[in-house]
mmCIF file of C-alpha atoms and ligand atoms in Angstrom:
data_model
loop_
_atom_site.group_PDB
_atom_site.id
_atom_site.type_symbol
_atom_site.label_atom_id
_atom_site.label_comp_id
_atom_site.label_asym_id
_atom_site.label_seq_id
_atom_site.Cartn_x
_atom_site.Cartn_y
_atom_site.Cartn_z
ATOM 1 C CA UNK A 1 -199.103 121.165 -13.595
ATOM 2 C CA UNK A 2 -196.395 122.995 -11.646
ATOM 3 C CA UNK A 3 -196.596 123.019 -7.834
ATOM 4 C CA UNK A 4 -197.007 126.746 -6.352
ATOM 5 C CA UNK A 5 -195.748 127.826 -3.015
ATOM 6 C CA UNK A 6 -195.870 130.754 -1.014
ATOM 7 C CA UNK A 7 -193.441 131.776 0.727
ATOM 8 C CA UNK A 8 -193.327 134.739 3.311
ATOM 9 C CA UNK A 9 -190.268 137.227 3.168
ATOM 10 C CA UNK A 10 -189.261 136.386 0.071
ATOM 11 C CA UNK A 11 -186.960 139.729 -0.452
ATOM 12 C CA UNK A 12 -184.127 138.732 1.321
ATOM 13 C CA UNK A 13 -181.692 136.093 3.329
ATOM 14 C CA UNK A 14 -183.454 132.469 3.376
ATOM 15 C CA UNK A 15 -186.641 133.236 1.800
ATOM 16 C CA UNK A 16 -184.998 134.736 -1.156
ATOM 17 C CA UNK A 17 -182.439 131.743 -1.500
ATOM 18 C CA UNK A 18 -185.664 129.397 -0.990
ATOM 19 C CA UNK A 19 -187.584 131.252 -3.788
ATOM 20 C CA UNK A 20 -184.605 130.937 -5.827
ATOM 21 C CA UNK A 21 -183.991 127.429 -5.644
ATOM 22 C CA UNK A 22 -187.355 126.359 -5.929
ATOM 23 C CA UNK A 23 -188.302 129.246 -9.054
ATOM 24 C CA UNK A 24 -185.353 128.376 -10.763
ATOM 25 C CA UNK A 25 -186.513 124.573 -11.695
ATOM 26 C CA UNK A 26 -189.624 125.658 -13.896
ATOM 27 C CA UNK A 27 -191.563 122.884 -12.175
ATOM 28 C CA UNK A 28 -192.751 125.537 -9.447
ATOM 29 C CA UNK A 29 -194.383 129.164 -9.317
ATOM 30 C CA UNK A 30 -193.319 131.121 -6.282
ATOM 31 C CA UNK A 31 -195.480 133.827 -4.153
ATOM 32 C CA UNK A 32 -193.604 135.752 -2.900
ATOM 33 C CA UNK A 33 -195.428 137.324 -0.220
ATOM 34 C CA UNK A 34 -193.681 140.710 1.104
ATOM 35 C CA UNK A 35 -193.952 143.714 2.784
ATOM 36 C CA UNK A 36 -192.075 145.889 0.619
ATOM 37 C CA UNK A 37 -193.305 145.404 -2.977
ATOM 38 C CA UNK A 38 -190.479 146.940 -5.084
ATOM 39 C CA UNK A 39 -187.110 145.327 -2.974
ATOM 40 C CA UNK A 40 -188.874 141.917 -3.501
ATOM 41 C CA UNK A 41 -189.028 142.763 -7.241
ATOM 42 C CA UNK A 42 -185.847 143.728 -7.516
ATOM 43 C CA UNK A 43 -184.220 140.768 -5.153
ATOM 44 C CA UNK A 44 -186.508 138.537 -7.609
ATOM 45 C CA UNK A 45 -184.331 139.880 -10.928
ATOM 46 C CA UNK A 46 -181.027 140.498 -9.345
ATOM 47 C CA UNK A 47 -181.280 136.625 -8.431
ATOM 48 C CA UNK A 48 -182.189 135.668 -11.938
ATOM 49 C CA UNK A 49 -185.670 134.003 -11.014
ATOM 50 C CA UNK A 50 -187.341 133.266 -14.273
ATOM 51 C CA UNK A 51 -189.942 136.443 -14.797
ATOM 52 C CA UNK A 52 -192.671 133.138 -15.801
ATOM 53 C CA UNK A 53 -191.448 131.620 -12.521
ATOM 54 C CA UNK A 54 -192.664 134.188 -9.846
ATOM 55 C CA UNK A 55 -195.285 136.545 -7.818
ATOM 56 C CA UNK A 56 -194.614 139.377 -5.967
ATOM 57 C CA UNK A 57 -197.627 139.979 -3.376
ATOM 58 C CA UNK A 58 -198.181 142.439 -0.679
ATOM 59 C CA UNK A 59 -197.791 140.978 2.679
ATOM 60 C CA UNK A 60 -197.308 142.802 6.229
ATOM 61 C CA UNK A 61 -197.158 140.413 8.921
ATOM 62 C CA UNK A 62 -197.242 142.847 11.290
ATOM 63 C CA UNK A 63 -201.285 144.059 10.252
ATOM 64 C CA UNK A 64 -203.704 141.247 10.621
ATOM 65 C CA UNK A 65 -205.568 143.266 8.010
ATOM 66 C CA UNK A 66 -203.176 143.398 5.812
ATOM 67 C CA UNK A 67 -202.914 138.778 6.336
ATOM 68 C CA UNK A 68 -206.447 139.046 5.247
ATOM 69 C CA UNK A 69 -206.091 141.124 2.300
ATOM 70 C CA UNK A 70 -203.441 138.722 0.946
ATOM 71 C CA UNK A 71 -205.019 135.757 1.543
ATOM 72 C CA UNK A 72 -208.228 137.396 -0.514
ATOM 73 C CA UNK A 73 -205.788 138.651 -3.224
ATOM 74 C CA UNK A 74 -204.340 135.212 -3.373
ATOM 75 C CA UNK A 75 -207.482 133.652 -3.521
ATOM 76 C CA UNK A 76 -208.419 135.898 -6.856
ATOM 77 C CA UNK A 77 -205.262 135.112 -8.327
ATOM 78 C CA UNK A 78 -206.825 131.431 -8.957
ATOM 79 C CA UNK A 79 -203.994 129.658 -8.113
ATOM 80 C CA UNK A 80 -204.139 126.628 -5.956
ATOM 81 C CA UNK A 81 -201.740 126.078 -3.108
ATOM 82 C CA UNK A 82 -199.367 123.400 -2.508
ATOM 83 C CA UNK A 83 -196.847 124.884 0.173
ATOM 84 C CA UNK A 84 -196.669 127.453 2.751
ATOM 85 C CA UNK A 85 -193.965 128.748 3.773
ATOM 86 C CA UNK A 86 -193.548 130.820 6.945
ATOM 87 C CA UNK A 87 -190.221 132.466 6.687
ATOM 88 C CA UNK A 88 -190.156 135.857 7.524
ATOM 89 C CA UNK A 89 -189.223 137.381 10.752
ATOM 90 C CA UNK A 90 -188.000 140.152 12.428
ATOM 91 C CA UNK A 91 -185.156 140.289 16.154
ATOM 92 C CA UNK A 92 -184.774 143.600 17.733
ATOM 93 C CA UNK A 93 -181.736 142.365 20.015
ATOM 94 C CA UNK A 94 -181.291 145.627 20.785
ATOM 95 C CA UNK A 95 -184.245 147.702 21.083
ATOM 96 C CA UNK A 96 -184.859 148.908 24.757
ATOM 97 C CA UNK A 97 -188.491 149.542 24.218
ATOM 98 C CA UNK A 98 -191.132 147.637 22.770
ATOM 99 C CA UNK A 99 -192.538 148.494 19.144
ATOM 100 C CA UNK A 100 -196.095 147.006 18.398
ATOM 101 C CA UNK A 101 -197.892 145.546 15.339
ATOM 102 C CA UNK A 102 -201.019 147.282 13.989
ATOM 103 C CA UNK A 103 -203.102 145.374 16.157
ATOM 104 C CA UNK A 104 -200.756 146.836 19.454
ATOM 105 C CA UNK A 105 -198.491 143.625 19.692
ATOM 106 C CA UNK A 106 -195.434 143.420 20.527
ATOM 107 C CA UNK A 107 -193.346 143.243 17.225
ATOM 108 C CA UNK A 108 -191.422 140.169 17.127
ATOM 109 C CA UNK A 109 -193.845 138.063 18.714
ATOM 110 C CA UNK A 110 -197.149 139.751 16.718
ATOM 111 C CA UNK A 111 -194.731 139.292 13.078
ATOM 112 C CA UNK A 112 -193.040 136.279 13.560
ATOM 113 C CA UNK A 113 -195.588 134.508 15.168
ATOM 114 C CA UNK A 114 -199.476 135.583 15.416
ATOM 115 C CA UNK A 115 -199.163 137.209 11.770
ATOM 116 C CA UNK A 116 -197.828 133.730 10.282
ATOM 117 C CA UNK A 117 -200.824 132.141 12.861
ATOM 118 C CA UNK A 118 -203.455 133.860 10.975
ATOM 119 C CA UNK A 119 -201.781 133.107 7.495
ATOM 120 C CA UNK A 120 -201.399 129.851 7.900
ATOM 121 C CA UNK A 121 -205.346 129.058 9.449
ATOM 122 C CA UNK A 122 -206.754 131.062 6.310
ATOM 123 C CA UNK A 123 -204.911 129.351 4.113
ATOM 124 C CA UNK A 124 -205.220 125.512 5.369
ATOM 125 C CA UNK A 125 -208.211 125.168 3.582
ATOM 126 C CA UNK A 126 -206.718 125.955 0.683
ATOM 127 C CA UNK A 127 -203.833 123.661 1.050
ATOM 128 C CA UNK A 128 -206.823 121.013 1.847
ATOM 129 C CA UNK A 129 -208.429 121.813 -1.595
ATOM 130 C CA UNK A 130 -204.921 121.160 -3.446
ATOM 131 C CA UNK A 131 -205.160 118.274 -5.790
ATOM 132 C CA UNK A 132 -201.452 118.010 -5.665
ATOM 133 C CA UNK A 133 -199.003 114.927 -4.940
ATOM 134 C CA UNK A 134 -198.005 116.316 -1.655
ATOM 135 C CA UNK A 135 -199.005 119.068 0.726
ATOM 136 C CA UNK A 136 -196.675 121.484 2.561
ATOM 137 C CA UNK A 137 -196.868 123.971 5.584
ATOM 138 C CA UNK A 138 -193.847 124.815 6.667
ATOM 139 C CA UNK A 139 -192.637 127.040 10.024
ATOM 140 C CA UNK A 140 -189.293 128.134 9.750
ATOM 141 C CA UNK A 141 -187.586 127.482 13.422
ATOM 142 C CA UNK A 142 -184.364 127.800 15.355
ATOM 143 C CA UNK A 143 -181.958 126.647 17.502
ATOM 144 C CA UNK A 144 -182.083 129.535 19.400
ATOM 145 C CA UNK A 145 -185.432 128.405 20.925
ATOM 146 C CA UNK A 146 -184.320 125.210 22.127
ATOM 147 C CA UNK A 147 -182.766 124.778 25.325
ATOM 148 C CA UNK A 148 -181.605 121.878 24.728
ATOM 149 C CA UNK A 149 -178.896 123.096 22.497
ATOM 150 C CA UNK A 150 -175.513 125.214 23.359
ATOM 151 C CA UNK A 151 -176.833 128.194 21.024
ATOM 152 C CA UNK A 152 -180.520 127.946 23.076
ATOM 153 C CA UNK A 153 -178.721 128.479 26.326
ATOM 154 C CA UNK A 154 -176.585 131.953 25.501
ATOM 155 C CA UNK A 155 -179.259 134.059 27.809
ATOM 156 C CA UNK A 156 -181.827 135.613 27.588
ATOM 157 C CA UNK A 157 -182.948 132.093 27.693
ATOM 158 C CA UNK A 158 -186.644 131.387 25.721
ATOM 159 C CA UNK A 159 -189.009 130.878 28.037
ATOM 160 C CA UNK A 160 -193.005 131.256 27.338
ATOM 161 C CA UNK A 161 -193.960 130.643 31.225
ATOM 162 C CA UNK A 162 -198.088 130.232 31.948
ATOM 163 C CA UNK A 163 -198.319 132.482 28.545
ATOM 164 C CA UNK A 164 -199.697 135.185 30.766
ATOM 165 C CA UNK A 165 -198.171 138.313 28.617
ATOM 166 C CA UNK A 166 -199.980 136.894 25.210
ATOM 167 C CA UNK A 167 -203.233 136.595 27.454
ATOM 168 C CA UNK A 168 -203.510 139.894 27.795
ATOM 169 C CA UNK A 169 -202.653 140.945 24.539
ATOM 170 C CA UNK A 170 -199.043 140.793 24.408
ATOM 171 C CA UNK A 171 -198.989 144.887 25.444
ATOM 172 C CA UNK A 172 -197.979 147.014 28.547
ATOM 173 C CA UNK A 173 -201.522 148.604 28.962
ATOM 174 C CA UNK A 174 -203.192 144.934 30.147
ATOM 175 C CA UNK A 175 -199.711 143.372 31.117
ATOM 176 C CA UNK A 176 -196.706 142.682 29.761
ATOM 177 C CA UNK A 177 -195.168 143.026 25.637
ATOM 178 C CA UNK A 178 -193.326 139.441 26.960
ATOM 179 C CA UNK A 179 -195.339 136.507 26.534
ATOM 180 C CA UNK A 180 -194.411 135.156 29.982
ATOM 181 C CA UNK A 181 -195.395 138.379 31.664
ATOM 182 C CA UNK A 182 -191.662 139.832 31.926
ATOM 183 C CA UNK A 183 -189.954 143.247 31.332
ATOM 184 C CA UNK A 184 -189.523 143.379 27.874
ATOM 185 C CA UNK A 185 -186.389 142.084 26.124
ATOM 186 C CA UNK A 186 -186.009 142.317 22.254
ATOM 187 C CA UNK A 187 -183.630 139.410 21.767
ATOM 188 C CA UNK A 188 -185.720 137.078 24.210
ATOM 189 C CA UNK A 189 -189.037 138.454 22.677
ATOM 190 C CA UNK A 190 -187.396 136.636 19.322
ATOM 191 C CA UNK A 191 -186.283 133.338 20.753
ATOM 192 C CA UNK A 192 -190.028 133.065 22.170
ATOM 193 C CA UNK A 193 -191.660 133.614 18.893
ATOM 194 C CA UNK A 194 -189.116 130.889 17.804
ATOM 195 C CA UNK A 195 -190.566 128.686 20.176
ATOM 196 C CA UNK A 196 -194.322 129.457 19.592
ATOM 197 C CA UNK A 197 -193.662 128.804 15.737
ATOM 198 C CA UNK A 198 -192.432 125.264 16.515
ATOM 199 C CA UNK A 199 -195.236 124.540 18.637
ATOM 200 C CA UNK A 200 -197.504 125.563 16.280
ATOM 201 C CA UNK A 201 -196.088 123.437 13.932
ATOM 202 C CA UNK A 202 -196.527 120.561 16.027
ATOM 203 C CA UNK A 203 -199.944 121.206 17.054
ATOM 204 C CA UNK A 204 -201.283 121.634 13.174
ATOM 205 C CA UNK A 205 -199.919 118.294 12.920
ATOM 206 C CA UNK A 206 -201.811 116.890 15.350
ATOM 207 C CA UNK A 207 -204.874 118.564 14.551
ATOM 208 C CA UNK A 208 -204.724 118.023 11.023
ATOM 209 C CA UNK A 209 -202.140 115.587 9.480
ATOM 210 C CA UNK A 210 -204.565 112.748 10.006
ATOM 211 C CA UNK A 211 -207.571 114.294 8.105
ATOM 212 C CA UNK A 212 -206.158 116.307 5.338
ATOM 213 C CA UNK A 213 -202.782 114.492 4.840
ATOM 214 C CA UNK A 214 -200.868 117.814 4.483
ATOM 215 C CA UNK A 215 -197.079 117.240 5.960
ATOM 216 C CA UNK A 216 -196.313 120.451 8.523
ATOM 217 C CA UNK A 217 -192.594 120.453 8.784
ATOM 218 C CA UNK A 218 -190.520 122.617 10.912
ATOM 219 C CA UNK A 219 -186.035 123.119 10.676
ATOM 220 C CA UNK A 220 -183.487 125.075 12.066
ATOM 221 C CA UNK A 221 -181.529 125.874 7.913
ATOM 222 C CA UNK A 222 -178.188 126.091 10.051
ATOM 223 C CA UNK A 223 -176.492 129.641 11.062
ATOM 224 C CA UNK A 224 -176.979 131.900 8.137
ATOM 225 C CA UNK A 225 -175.037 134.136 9.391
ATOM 226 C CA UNK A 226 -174.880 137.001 6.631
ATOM 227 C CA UNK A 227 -178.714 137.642 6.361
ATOM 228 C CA UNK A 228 -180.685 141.070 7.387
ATOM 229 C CA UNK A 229 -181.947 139.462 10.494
ATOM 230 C CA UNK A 230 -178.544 140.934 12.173
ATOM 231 C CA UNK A 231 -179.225 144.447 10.839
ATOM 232 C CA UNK A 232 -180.196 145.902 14.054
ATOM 233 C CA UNK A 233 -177.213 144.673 16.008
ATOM 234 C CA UNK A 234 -174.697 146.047 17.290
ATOM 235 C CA UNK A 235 -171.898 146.681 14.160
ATOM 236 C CA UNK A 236 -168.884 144.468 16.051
ATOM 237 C CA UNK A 237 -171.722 141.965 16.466
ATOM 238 C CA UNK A 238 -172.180 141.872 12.802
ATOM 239 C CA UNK A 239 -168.387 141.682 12.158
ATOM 240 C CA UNK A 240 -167.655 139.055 14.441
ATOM 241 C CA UNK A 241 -170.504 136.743 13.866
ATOM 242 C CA UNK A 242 -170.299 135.225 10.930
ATOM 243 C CA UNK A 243 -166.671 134.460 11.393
ATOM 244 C CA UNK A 244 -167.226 132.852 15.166
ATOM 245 C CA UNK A 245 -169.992 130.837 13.433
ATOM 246 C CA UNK A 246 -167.768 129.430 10.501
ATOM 247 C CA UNK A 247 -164.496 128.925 12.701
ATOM 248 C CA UNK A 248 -165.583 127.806 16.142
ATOM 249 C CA UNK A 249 -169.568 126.793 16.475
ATOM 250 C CA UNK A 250 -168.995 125.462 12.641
ATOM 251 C CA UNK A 251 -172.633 125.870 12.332
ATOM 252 C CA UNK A 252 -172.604 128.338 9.644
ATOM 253 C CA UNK A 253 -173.961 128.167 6.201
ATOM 254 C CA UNK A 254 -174.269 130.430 3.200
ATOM 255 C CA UNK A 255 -177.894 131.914 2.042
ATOM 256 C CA UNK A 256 -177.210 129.701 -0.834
ATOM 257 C CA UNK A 257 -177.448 126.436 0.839
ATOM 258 C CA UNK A 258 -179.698 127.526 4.023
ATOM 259 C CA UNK A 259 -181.800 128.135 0.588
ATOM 260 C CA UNK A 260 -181.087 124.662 -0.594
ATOM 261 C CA UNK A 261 -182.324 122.916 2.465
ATOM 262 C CA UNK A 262 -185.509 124.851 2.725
ATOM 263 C CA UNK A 263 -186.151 123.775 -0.640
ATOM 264 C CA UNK A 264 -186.130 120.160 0.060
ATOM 265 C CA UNK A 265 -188.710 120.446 2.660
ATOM 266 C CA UNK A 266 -190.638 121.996 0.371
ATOM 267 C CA UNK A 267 -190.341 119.623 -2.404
ATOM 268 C CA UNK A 268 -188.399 116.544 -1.654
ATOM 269 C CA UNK A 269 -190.406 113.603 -2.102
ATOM 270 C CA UNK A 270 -187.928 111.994 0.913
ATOM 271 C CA UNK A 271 -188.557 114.595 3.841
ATOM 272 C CA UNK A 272 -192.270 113.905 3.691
ATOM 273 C CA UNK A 273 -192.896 112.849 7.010
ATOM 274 C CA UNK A 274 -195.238 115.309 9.431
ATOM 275 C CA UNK A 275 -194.214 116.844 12.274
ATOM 276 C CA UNK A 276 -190.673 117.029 11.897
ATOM 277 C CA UNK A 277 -188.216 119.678 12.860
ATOM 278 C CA UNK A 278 -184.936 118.883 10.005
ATOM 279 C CA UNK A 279 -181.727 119.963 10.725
ATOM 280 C CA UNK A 280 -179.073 118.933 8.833
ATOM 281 C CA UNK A 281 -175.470 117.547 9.878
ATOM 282 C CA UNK A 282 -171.769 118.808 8.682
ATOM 283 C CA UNK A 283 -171.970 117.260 5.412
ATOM 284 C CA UNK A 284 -175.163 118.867 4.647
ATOM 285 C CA UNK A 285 -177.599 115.197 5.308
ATOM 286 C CA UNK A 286 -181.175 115.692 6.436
ATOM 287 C CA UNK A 287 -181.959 114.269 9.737
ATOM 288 C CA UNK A 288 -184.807 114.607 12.479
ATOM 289 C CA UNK A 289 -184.055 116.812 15.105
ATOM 290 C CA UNK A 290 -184.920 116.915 19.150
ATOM 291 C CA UNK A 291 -186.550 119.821 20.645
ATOM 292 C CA UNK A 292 -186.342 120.892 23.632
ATOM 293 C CA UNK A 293 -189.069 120.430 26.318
ATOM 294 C CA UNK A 294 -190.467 123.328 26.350
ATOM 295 C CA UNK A 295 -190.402 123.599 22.294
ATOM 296 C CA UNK A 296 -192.222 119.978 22.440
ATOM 297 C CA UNK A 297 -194.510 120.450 24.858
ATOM 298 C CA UNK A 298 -198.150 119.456 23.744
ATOM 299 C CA UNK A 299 -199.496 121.253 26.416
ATOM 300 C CA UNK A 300 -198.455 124.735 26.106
ATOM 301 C CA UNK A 301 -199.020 123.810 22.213
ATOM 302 C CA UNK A 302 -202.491 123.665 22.822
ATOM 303 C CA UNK A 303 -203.050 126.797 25.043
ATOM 304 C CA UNK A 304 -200.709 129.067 22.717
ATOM 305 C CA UNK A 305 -203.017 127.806 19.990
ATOM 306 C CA UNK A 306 -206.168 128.890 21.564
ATOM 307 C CA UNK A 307 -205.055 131.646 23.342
ATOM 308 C CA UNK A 308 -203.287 132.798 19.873
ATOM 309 C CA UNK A 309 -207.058 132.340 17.711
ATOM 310 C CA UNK A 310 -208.407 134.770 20.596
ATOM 311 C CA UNK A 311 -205.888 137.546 19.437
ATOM 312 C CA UNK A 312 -205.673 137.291 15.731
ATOM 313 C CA UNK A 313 -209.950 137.197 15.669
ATOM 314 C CA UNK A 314 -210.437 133.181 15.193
ATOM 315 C CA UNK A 315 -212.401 132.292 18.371
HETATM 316 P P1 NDP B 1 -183.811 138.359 6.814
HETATM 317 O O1 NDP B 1 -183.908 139.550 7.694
HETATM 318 O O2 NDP B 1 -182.810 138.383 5.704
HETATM 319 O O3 NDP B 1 -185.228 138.041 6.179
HETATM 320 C C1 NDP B 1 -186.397 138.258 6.880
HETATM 321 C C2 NDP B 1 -187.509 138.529 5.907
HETATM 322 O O4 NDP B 1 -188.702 138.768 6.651
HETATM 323 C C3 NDP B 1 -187.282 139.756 5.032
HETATM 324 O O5 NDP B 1 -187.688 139.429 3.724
HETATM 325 C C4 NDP B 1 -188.203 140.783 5.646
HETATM 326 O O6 NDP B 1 -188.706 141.736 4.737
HETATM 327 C C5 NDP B 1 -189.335 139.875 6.106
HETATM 328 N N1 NDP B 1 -190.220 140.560 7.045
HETATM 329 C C6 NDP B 1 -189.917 141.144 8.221
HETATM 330 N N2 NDP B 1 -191.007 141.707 8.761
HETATM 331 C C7 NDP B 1 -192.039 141.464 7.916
HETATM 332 C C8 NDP B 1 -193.413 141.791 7.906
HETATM 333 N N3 NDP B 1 -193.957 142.538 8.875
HETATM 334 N N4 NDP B 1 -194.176 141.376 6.880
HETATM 335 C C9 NDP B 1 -193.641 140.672 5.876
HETATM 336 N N5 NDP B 1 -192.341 140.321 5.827
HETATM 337 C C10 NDP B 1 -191.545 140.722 6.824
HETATM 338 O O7 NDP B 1 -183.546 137.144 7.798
HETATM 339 P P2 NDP B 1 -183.289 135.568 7.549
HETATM 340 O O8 NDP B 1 -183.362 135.242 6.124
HETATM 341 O O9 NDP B 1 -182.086 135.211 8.313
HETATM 342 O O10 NDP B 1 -184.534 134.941 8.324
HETATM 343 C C11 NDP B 1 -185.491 134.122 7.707
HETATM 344 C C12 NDP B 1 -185.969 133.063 8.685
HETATM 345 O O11 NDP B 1 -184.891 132.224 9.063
HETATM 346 C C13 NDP B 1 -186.556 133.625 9.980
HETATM 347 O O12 NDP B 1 -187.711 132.873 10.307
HETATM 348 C C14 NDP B 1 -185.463 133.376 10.995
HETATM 349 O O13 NDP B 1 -185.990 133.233 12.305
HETATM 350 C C15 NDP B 1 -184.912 132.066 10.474
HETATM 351 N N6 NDP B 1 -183.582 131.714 10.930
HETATM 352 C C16 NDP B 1 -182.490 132.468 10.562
HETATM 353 C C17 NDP B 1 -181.234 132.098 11.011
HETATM 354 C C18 NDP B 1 -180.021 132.878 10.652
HETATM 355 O O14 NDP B 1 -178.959 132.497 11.095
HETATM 356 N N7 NDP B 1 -180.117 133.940 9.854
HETATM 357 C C19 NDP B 1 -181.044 130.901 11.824
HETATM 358 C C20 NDP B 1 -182.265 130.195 12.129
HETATM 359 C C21 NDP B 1 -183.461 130.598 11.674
HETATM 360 P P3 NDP B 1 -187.838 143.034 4.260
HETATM 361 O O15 NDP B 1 -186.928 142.526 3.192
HETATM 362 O O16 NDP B 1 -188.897 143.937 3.740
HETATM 363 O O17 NDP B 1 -187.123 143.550 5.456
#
C-alpha cells in the first residue's frame, strides 16, 4: 500500500516543497494539515501534486482545540499513519508585543512548539498502530537554536533558562510570554521554540524508540532563505538575506531542495536511525549533526516535556 504522511504547514516554503516531493512519487498520500484551507489547495495545484496524491485538512496550531479536532478528523478519514511531520512555524522578529494562541500563549512558542506537542502525543499511537516498513516523527529544527553554531550566536541568543516563563503559562498575567522568564522578544521567542522542538525530539526517542520502533528524526534543511517565514521582517532584511546567505554564509538552499532533504527523512530507507538531527554538507550529503548543549540536554528535555503535558491538558 502507499505510505501516508502528514505534514504540518503544508501551504507554503518547506512543507510545500516536502509535500511535493514526496506526493509527486505515487508511492505516498500527503495530509496536508493547514490553517488556511483554500491557499493550501491552491499551493497543492499550482505545484502540480497529483489530485489522487493529496489531503488538504484543517489545522491551527495555535488552538489546542482546533489539534484535537484534526487529529479526530484524521482519525475518521481511516487512514493509517506512517510519518509526522512537524513543519510549520511562525517568527515575529519584529513584533514589540506579544500575541497569544487561543489558549493565551505566547505565539511562537504556543505554534511552533506546544501545538506540534499535542499533535504529535495524539497521534503516536497511531504511528504505533502502523503496519508499515518504517515509522516516522519528524521535528523540523534549526541552526538558529544551537549555540554551538555561528548562525546560533547572532543575539538574541536561545536560551530556555529554569523554564520558569512556560511554568506559568507562557503569559504576562502569571509571569513572563518568554519561556525563561524574560521581557519578551519575538525573534528570541522563535529560536527558543527551535530549541524546545529539538528536545522534544530527543526525548520521544528516548521514551519511545525502544518500544514502538518508530525513528524520531530532527534537521536543520539548510537556509531557505526565500520562504514566508521572513514576511514580517523588516523589507531590507528580506532583500539582503537571501543574497548574504548564498554569497557569504553559503548556507543557502532553494525550497526545492530544502524540500528534497526533508523528503529523505521521511522516506529514505538510509536515514533511519532515531534520534538524529541531519544536516547536510555543500554537496548536498546527509550527515549527523551536533547540538548544542543546551539543545542536547536530557535534563531540561525532560522538564520541558512535563511541564509542556501540564499546558496543552496531558497531565
Ligand atoms: P513558511 O512561513 O513558508 O511556512 C510556514 C508554514 O507554517 C506555513 O504553511 C504557515 O501557514 C504554517 N503555519 C504558521 N502558523 C500556523 C498555525 N497556527 N497552524 C498551522 N500552520 C501554521 O516558512 P518555512 O517554510 O521557512 O518554515 C518551515 C519550517 O522550516 C519551520 O519549522 C522553520 O522553523 C524551519 N526552518 C526554516 C528555515 C529557513 O531558512 N526558512 C531554516 C531552518 C528551519 P500559512 O501558509 O497559512 O501562513
Amino acid at each position: 500500500r502507499k505510505g501516508n504522511v502528514i505534514i504540518t504547514g503544508a501551504s507554503s516554503g518547506l512543507g510545500l516543497a516536502t509535500a511535493k516531493a514526496i506526493g509527486e512519487s505515487g508511492e505516498w498520500h500527503v495530509i496536508m494539515a493547514c490553517r488556511d484551507f483554500l491557499k493550501a489547495e491552491k499551493a497543492a495545484k499550482s505545484a502540480g501534486i497529483p489530485k489522487e496524491n493529496y489531503t488538504v485538512m484543517h489545522l491551527d496550531l495555535a488552538s489546542l482545540e482546533s489539534v484535537r479536532q484534526f487529529v479526530d478528523t484524521f482519525r475518521r478519514s481511516g487512514r493509517p499513519l506512517d510519518a509526522l511531520v512537524c513543519n510549520a512555524a511562525v517568527y515575529l522578529p519584529t513584533a514589540k508585543e506579544p500575541t497569544f494562541t487561543a489558549d493565551g500563549f505566547e505565539l511562537s512558542v504556543g505554534t511552533n512548539h506546544l501545538g506540534h506537542f499535542l499533535l504529535a502525543r495524539l497521534l503516536l499511537d497511531d504511528l504505533k498502530q502502523s503496519d508499515y516498513p518504517q515509522k516516522r516523527l519528524i521535528i523540523v529544527g534549526s541552526i538558529t537554536g544551537n549555540t554551538n553554531t555561528l548562525a546560533g550566536n547572532v543575539p538574541p541568543k536561545a536560551n530556555l533558562g529554569d523554564l520558569r516563563g512556560l511554568v506559568g503559562g507562557l503569559n504576562s498575567l502569571n509571569c513572563s510570554p518568554m519561556i525563561d522568564g524574560g521581557e519578551f522578544d519575538g525573534a528570541k521567542a522563535y529560536k527558543d521554540s527551535k530549541v524546545c522542538n529539538m528536545l522534544t525530539m530527543q526525548e520521544f526517542h528516548r521514551r519511545f524508540h525502544e518500544e514502538t520502533g518508530i525513528t524520531f528524526a530532527s534537521l536543520y534543511p539548510g537556509c531557505i532563505a526565500e520562504t514566508g517565514l521572513f514576511r514580517n521582517h523588516i523589507p531590507l532584511f528580506r532583500a539582503l538575506f537571501p543574497p548574504f546567505q548564498k554569497y557569504i554564509t553559503k548556507g543557502y538552499v532553494s525550497e526545492e531542495e530544502s524540500g528534497k532533504r526533508l523528503a529523505q527523512v521521511v522516506r529514505d530507507p538510509s536515514l533511519s536511525k532515531s534520534g538524529v538531527y541531519w544536516s547536510w554538507n555543500s554537496t548536498s550529503s546527509s550527515f549527523e549533526n551536533q547540538l548544542s548543549k543546551e539543545a542536547s540536554d536530557a535534563e531540561k528535555a525532560r522538564k520541558l516535556w512535563e511541564v509542556s503535558e501540564k499546558l496543552v491538558g496531558l497531565a
